[in-house]
Short mmCIF file of C-alpha atoms in Angstrom, two decimals:
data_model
loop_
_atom_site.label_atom_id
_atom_site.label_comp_id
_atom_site.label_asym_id
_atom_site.label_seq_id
_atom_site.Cartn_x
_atom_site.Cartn_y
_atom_site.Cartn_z
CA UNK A 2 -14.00 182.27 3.49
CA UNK A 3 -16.15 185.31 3.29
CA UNK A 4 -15.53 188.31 0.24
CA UNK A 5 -14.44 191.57 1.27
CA UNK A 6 -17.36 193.52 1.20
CA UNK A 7 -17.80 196.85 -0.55
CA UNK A 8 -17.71 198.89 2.74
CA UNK A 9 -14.34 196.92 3.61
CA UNK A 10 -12.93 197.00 0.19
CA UNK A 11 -13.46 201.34 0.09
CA UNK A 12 -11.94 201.53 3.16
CA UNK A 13 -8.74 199.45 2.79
CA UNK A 14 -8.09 201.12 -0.70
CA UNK A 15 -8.78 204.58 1.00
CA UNK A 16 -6.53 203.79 4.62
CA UNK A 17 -4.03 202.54 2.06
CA UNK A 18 -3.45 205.55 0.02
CA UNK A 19 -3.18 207.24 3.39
CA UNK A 20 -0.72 205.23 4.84
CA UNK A 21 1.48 204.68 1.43
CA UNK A 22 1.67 208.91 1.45
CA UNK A 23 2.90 209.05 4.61
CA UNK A 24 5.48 205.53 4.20
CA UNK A 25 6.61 206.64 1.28
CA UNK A 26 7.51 209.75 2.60
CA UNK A 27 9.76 207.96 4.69
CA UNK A 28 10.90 205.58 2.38
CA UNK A 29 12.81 208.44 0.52
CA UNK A 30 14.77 209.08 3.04
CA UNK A 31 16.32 205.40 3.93
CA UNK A 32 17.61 204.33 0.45
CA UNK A 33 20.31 207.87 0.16
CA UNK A 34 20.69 208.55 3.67
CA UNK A 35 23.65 206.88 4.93
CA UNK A 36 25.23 207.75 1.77
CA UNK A 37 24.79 211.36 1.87
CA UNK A 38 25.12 212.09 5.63
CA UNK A 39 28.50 211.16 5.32
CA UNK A 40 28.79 214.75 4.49
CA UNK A 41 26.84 216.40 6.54
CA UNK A 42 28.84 218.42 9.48
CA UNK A 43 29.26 216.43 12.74
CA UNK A 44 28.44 213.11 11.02
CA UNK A 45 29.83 209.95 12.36
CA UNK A 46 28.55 206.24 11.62
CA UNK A 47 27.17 206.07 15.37
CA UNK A 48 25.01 209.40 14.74
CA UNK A 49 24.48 208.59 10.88
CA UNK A 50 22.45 204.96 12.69
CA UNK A 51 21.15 207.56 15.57
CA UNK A 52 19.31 209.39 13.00
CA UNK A 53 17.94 206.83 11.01
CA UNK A 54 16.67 204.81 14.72
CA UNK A 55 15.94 208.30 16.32
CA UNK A 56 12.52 208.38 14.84
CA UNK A 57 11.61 204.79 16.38
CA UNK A 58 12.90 205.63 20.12
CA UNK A 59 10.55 208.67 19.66
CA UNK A 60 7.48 206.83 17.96
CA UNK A 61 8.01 204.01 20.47
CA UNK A 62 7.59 206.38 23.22
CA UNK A 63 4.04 207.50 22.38
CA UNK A 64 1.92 204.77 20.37
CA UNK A 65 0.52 203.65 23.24
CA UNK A 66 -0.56 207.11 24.44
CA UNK A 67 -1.62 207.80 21.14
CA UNK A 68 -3.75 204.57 20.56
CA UNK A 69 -5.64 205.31 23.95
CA UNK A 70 -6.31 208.45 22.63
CA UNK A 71 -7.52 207.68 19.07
CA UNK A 72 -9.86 205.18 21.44
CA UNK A 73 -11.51 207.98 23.43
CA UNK A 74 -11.83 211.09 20.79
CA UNK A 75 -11.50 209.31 17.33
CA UNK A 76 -8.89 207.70 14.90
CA UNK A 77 -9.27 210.37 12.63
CA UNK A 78 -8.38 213.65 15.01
CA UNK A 79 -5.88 211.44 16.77
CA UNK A 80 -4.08 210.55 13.17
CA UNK A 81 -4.53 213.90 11.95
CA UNK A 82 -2.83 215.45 14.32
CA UNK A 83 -0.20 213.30 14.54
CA UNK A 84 0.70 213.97 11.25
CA UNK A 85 0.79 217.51 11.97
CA UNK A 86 4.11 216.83 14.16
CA UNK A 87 5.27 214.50 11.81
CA UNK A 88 5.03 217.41 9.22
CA UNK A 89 6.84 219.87 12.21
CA UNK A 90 9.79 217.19 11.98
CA UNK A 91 10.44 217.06 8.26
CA UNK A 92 10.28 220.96 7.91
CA UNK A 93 12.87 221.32 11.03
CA UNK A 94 15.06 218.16 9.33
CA UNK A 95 14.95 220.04 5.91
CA UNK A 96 15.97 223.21 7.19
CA UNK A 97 19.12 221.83 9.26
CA UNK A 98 22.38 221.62 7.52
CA UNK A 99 24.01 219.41 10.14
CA UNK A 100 23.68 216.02 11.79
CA UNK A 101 22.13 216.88 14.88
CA UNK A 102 19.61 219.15 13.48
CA UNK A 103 18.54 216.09 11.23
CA UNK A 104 18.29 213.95 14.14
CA UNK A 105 16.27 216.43 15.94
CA UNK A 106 14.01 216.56 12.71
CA UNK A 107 13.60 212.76 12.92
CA UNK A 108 12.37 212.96 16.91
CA UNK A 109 10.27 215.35 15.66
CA UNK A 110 8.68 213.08 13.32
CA UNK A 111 8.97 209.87 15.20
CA UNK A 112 6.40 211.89 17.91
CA UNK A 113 3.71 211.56 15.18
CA UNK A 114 3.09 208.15 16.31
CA UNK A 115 -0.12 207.38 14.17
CA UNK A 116 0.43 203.79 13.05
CA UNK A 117 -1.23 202.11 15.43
CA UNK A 118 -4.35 204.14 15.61
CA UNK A 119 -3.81 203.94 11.67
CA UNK A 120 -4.13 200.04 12.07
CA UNK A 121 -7.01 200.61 14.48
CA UNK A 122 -9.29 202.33 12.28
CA UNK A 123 -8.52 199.28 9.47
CA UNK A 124 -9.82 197.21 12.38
CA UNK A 125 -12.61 199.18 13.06
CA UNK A 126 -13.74 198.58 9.64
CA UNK A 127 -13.60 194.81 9.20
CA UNK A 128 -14.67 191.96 10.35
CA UNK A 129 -12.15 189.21 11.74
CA UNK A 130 -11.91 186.62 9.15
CA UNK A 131 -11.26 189.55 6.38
CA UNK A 132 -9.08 192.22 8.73
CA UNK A 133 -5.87 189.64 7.26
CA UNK A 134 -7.28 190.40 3.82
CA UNK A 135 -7.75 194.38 4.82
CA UNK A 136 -3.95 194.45 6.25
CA UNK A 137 -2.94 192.87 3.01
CA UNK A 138 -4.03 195.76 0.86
CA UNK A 139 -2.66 198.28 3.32
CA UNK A 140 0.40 195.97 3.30
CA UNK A 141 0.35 195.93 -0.71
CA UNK A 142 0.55 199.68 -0.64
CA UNK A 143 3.41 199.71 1.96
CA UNK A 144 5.05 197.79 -0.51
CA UNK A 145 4.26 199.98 -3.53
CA UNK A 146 5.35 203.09 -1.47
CA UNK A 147 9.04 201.17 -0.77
CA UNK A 148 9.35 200.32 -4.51
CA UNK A 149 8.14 203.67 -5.75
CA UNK A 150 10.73 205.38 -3.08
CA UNK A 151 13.96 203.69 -4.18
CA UNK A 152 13.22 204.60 -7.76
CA UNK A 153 12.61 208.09 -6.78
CA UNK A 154 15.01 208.49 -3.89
CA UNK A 155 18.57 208.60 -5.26
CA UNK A 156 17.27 211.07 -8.48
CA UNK A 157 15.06 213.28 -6.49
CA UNK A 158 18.04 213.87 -3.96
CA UNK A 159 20.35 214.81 -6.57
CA UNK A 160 18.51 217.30 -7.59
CA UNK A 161 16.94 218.22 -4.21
CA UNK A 162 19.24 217.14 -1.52
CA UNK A 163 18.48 215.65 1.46
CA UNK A 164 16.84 218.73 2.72
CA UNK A 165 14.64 218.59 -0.75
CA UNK A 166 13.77 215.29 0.53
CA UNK A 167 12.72 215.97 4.02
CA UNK A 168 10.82 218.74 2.58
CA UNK A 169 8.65 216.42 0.17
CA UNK A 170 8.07 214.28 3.34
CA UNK A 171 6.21 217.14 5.21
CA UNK A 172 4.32 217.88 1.74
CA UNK A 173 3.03 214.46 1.09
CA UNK A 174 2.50 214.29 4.71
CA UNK A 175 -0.67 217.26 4.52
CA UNK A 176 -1.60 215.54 1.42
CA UNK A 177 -2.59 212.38 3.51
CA UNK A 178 -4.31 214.42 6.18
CA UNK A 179 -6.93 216.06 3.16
CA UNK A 180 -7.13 212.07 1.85
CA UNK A 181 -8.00 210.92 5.56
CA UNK A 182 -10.85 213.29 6.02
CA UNK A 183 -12.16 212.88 1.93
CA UNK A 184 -11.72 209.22 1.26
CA UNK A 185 -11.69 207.24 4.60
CA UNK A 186 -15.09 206.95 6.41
CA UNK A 187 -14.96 207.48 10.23
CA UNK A 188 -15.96 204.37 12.27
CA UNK A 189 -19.59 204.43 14.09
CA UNK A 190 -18.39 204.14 17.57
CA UNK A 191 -14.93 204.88 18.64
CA UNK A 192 -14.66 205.83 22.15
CA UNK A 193 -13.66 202.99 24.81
CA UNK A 194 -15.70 202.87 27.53
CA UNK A 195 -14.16 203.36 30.95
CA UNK A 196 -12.85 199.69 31.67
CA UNK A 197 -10.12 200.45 29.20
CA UNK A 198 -7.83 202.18 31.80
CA UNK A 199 -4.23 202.10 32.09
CA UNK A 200 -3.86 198.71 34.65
CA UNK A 201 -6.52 196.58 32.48
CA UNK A 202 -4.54 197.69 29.42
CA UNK A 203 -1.28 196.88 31.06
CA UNK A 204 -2.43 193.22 32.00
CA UNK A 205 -3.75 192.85 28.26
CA UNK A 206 -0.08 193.67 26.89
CA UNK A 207 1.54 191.51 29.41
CA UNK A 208 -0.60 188.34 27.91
CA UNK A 209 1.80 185.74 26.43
CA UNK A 210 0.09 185.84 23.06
CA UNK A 211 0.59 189.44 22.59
CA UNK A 212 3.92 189.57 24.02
CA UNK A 213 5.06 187.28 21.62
CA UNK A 214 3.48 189.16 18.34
CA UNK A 215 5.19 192.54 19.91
CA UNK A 216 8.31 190.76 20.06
CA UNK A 217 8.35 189.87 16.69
CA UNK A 218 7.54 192.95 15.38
CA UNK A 219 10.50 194.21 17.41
CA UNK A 220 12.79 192.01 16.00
CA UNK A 221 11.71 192.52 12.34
CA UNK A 222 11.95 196.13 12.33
CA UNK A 223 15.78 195.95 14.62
CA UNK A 224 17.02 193.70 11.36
CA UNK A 225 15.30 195.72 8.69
CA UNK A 226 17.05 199.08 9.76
CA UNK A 227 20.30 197.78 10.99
CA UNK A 228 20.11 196.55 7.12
CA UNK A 229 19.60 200.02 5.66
CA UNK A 230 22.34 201.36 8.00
CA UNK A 231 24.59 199.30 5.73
CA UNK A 232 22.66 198.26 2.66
CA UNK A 233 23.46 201.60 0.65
CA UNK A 234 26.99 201.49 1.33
CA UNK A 235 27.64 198.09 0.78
CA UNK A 236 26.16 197.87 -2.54
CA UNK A 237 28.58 200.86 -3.58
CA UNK A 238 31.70 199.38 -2.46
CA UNK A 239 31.13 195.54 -2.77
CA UNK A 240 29.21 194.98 -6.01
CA UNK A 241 29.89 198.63 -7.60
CA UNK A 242 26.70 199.61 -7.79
CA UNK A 243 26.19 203.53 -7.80
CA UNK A 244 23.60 205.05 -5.50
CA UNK A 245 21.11 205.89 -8.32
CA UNK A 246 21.50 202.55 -9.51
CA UNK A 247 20.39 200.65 -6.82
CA UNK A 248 16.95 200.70 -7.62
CA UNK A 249 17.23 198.49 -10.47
CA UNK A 250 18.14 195.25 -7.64
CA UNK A 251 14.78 196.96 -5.57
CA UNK A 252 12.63 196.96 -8.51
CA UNK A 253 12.32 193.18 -9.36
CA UNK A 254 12.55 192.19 -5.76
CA UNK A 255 10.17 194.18 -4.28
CA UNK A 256 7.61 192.68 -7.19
CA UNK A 257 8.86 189.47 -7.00
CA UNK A 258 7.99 189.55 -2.94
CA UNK A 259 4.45 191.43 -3.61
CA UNK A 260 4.02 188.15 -5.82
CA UNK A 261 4.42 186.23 -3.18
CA UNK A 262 2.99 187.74 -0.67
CA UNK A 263 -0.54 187.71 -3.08
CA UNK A 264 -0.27 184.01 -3.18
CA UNK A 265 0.59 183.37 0.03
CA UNK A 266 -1.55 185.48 1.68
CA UNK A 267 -4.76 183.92 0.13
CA UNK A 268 -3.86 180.41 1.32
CA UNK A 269 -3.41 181.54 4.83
CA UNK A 270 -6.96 182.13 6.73
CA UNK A 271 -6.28 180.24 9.98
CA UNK A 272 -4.20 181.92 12.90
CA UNK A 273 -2.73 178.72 13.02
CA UNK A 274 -1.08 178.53 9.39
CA UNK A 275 -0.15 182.12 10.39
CA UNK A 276 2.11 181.25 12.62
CA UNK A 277 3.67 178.66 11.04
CA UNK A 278 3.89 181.52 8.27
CA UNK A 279 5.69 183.79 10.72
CA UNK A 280 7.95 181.14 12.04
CA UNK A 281 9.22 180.61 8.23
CA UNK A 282 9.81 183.98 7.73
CA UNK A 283 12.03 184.62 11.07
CA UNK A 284 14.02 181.97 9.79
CA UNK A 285 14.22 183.44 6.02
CA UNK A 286 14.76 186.88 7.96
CA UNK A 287 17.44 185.34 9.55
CA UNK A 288 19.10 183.00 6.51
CA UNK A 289 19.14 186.64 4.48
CA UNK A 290 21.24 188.72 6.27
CA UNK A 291 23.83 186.22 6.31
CA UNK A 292 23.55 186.32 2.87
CA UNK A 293 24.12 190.03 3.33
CA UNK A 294 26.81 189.72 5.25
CA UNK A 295 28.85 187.12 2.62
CA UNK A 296 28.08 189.23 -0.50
CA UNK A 297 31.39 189.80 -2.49
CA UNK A 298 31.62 191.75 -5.75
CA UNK A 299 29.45 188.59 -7.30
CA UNK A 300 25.51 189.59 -7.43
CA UNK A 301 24.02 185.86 -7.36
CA UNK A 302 23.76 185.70 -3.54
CA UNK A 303 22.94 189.40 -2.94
CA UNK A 304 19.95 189.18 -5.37
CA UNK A 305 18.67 185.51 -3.58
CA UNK A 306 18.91 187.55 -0.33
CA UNK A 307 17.35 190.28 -1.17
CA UNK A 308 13.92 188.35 -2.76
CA UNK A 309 14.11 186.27 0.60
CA UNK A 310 14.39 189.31 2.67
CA UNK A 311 11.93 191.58 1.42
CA UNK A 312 9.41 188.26 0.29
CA UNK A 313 9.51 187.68 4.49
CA UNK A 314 9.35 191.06 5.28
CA UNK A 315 6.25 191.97 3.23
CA UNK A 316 4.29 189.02 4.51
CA UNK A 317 5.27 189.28 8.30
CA UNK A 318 4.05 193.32 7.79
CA UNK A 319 0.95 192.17 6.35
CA UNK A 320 0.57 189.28 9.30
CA UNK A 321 1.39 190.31 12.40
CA UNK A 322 -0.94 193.48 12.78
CA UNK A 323 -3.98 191.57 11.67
CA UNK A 324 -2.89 188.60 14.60
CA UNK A 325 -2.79 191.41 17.20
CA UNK A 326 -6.16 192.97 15.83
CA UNK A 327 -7.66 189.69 16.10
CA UNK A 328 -6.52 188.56 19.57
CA UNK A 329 -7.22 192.13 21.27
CA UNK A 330 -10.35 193.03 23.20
CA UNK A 331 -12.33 195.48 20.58
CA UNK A 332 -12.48 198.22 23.18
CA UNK A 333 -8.83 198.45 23.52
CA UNK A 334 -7.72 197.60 20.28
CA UNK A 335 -6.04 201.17 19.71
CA UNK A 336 -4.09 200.71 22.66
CA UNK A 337 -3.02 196.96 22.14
CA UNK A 338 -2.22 198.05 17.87
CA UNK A 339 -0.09 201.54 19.94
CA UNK A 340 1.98 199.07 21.87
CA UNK A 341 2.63 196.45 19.35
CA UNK A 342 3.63 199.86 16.94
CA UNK A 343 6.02 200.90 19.97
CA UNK A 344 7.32 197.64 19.86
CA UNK A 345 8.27 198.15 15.76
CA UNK A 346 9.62 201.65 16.13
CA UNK A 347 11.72 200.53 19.24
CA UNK A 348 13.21 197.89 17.19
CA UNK A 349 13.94 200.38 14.54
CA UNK A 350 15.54 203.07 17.15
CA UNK A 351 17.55 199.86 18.28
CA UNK A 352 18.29 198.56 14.97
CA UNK A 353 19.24 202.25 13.70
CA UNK A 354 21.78 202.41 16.77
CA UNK A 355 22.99 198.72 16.25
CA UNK A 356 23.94 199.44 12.79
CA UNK A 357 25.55 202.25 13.29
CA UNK A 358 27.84 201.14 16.20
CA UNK A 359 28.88 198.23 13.90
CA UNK A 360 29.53 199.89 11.55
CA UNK A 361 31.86 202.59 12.93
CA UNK A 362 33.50 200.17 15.28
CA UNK A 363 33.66 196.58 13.01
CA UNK A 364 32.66 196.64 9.45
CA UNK A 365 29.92 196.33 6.87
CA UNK A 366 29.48 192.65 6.82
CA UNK A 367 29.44 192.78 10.62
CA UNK A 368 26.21 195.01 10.70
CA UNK A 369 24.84 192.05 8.47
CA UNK A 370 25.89 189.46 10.90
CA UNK A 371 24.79 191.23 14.21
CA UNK A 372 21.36 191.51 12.76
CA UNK A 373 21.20 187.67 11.78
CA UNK A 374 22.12 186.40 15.66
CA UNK A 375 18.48 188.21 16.73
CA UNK A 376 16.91 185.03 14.79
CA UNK A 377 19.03 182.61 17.55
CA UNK A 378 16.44 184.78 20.01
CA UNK A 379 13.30 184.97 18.15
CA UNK A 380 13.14 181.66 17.17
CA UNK A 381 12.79 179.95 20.72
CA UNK A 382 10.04 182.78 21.56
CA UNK A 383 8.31 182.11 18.21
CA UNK A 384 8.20 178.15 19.55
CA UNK A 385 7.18 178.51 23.11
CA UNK A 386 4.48 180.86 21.95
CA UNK A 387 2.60 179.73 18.89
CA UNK A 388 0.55 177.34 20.61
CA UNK A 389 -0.29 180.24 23.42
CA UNK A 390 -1.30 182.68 20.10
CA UNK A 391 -3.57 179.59 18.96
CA UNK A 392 -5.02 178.81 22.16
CA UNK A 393 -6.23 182.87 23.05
CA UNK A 394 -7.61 182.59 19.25
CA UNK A 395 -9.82 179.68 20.34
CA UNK A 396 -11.02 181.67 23.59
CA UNK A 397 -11.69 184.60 21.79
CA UNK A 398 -13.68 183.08 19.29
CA UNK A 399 -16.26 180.67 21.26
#
């Protein structure tokens, strides 16, 4: 197993600091904002989940575009102006004072789709048996930017608001551009020569290996913000805990799953034990929410769920990008890393929308419990294709 080399290593730490800006921008918004939309005029449960999922129907619309085009001109104008409409949205979302202003706001942002030309220029700068390693760190930071944000979230927006909020997110959001162009170095080549068009791209995305990483991103991200549709609220009225409380369950867990995720992480180098890694963690996915969905006013079960959620979480975001990296053709990387982020933020548009129609029409628990059935799909995809995912490893790499 080879070291991260110094090039690598300044890189990931650079990328990371980029990416945790922008995430934890985001972050703020998720832990307060079911809870205080209630309020806002025109809000329903439906559009409450609209707004949260909004901004993945509108990021899942242009990653691909956007990874093409961070493969012809450069990661680094493509990303930075992405941001710049991702800072567009959070300045309109602040500046609205009802629901569908917000959820406006969040198209807005959503149409910065820069993660997978983000993800790409990670790629571009290591090699294949360390880009799991490199996707870690980012991973790590991720991580650090969700813990960091539920601290911060509930006290910031009573001070701030919501609009306070979506007003930090644009700020932090030109921070990261000024970090991108200082601490991240820009790769040697980036353009894609001409055989990357749009039918050789489609037939790449249409191969049974990536189709079945895509879907599991999908999948991930539909149960992780159906979740936060409900989490906030049922913490409040199951358990009792207040809003600016809540951090003190997403404190421990989150480093209790960064833990894991170190150890873990380290001990899986093949493609192989990866998948048997993401298999596990659809199933603890899965075996969570249902924990979710049983939680009374005791706290044993809702704190075993939670480390089993976010512990599966983390190292599924920390996985899968690094599989699809690995398995793509190098001159269409941005493109395949653009679809597989259009399949994330299309599972959080549908798991935003899920949540909130289960929510206004059934019940908390029942938000819980829709999530959970995905895993009766996933699981039969994650079996048929593992073996495929192995196989297109072994072709790549003769």
């Amino acid at each position: 197993m080879s070291k991260l080399s110094k090039g690598e290593l300044k890189t990931a730490f650079a990328l990371s600091s980029v990416v945790g800006l922008r995430m934890f921008g985001l972050f703020l918004i998720m832990p307060v904002f079911s809870a205080y939309a209630l309020h806002l005029a025109g809000a329903t449960p439906l559009l409450i989940g609209l707004a949260i999922g909004v901004y993945g129907f509108a990021q899942a619309l242009l990653q691909v575009p956007v990874g093409l085009l961070s493969d012809r001109i450069g990661r680094h104008v493509t990303i930075t102006l992405g941001l710049l409409v991702f800072v567009l949205g959070s300045v309109v979302a602040a500046m609205s004072h009802g629901i569908h202003g917000i959820i406006l706001g969040r198209v807005l942002q959503g149409m910065g789709a820069v993660s997978g030309a983000s993800q790409a220029l990670a790629a571009d700068h290591s090699r294949d048996d360390n880009r799991g390693k490199v996707m870690g760190i980012i991973g790590v930071s991720i991580g650090f930017a969700f813990v960091l944000a539920i601290i911060l979230s509930a006290p910031l927006a009573g001070v701030a608001g919501l609009s306070g909020l979506f007003g930090l997110t644009a700020v932090l959001a030109l921070v990261a551009i000024g970090l991108l162009w200082v601490l991240v170095p820009r790769p040697r080549h980036h353009r894609a020569p001409a055989s990357a068009r749009p039918g050789s791209v489609l037939r790449m995305l249409v191969t049974p290996q990536l189709m079945v990483l895509n879907v599991s991103i999908f999948m991930m991200h539909t149960m992780l913000t159906a979740a936060f549709v409900a989490l906030p609220l049922m913490l409040m009225r199951n358990t009792g805990m207040a809003l600016d409380h809540q951090w003190r369950l997403y404190l421990p867990v989150m480093l209790v799953s960064a833990v894991v995720m170190g150890g873990v992480l380290r001990r899986v180098t093949s493609v192989a034990g990866s998948m048997r890694l993401v298999l596990v963690c659809a199933v603890g996915l899965g075996l969570a929410l249902c924990g979710f969905s049983a939680v009374g006013s005791g706290h044993l079960l809702l704190w075993l769920a939670a480390m089993v959620f976010f512990s599966a979480f983390n190292l599924l975001e920390a996985s899968l990008p690094s599989l699809v990296s690995r398995l793509a053709p190098a001159h269409m990387r941005g493109a395949a890393l653009g679809a597989y982020a259009t399949s994330q933020f299309l599972g959080a548009g549908v798991g935003g929308v899920l949540g909130g129609v289960m929510l206004q029409h059934i019940s908390l628990s029942a938000v819980f419990a829709a999530a959970a059935t995905l895993t009766l799909l996933w699981l039969p995809l994650l079996l048929w294709g593992r073996s495929r995912v192995v196989a297109a490893d072994a072709a790549v790499t003769v």
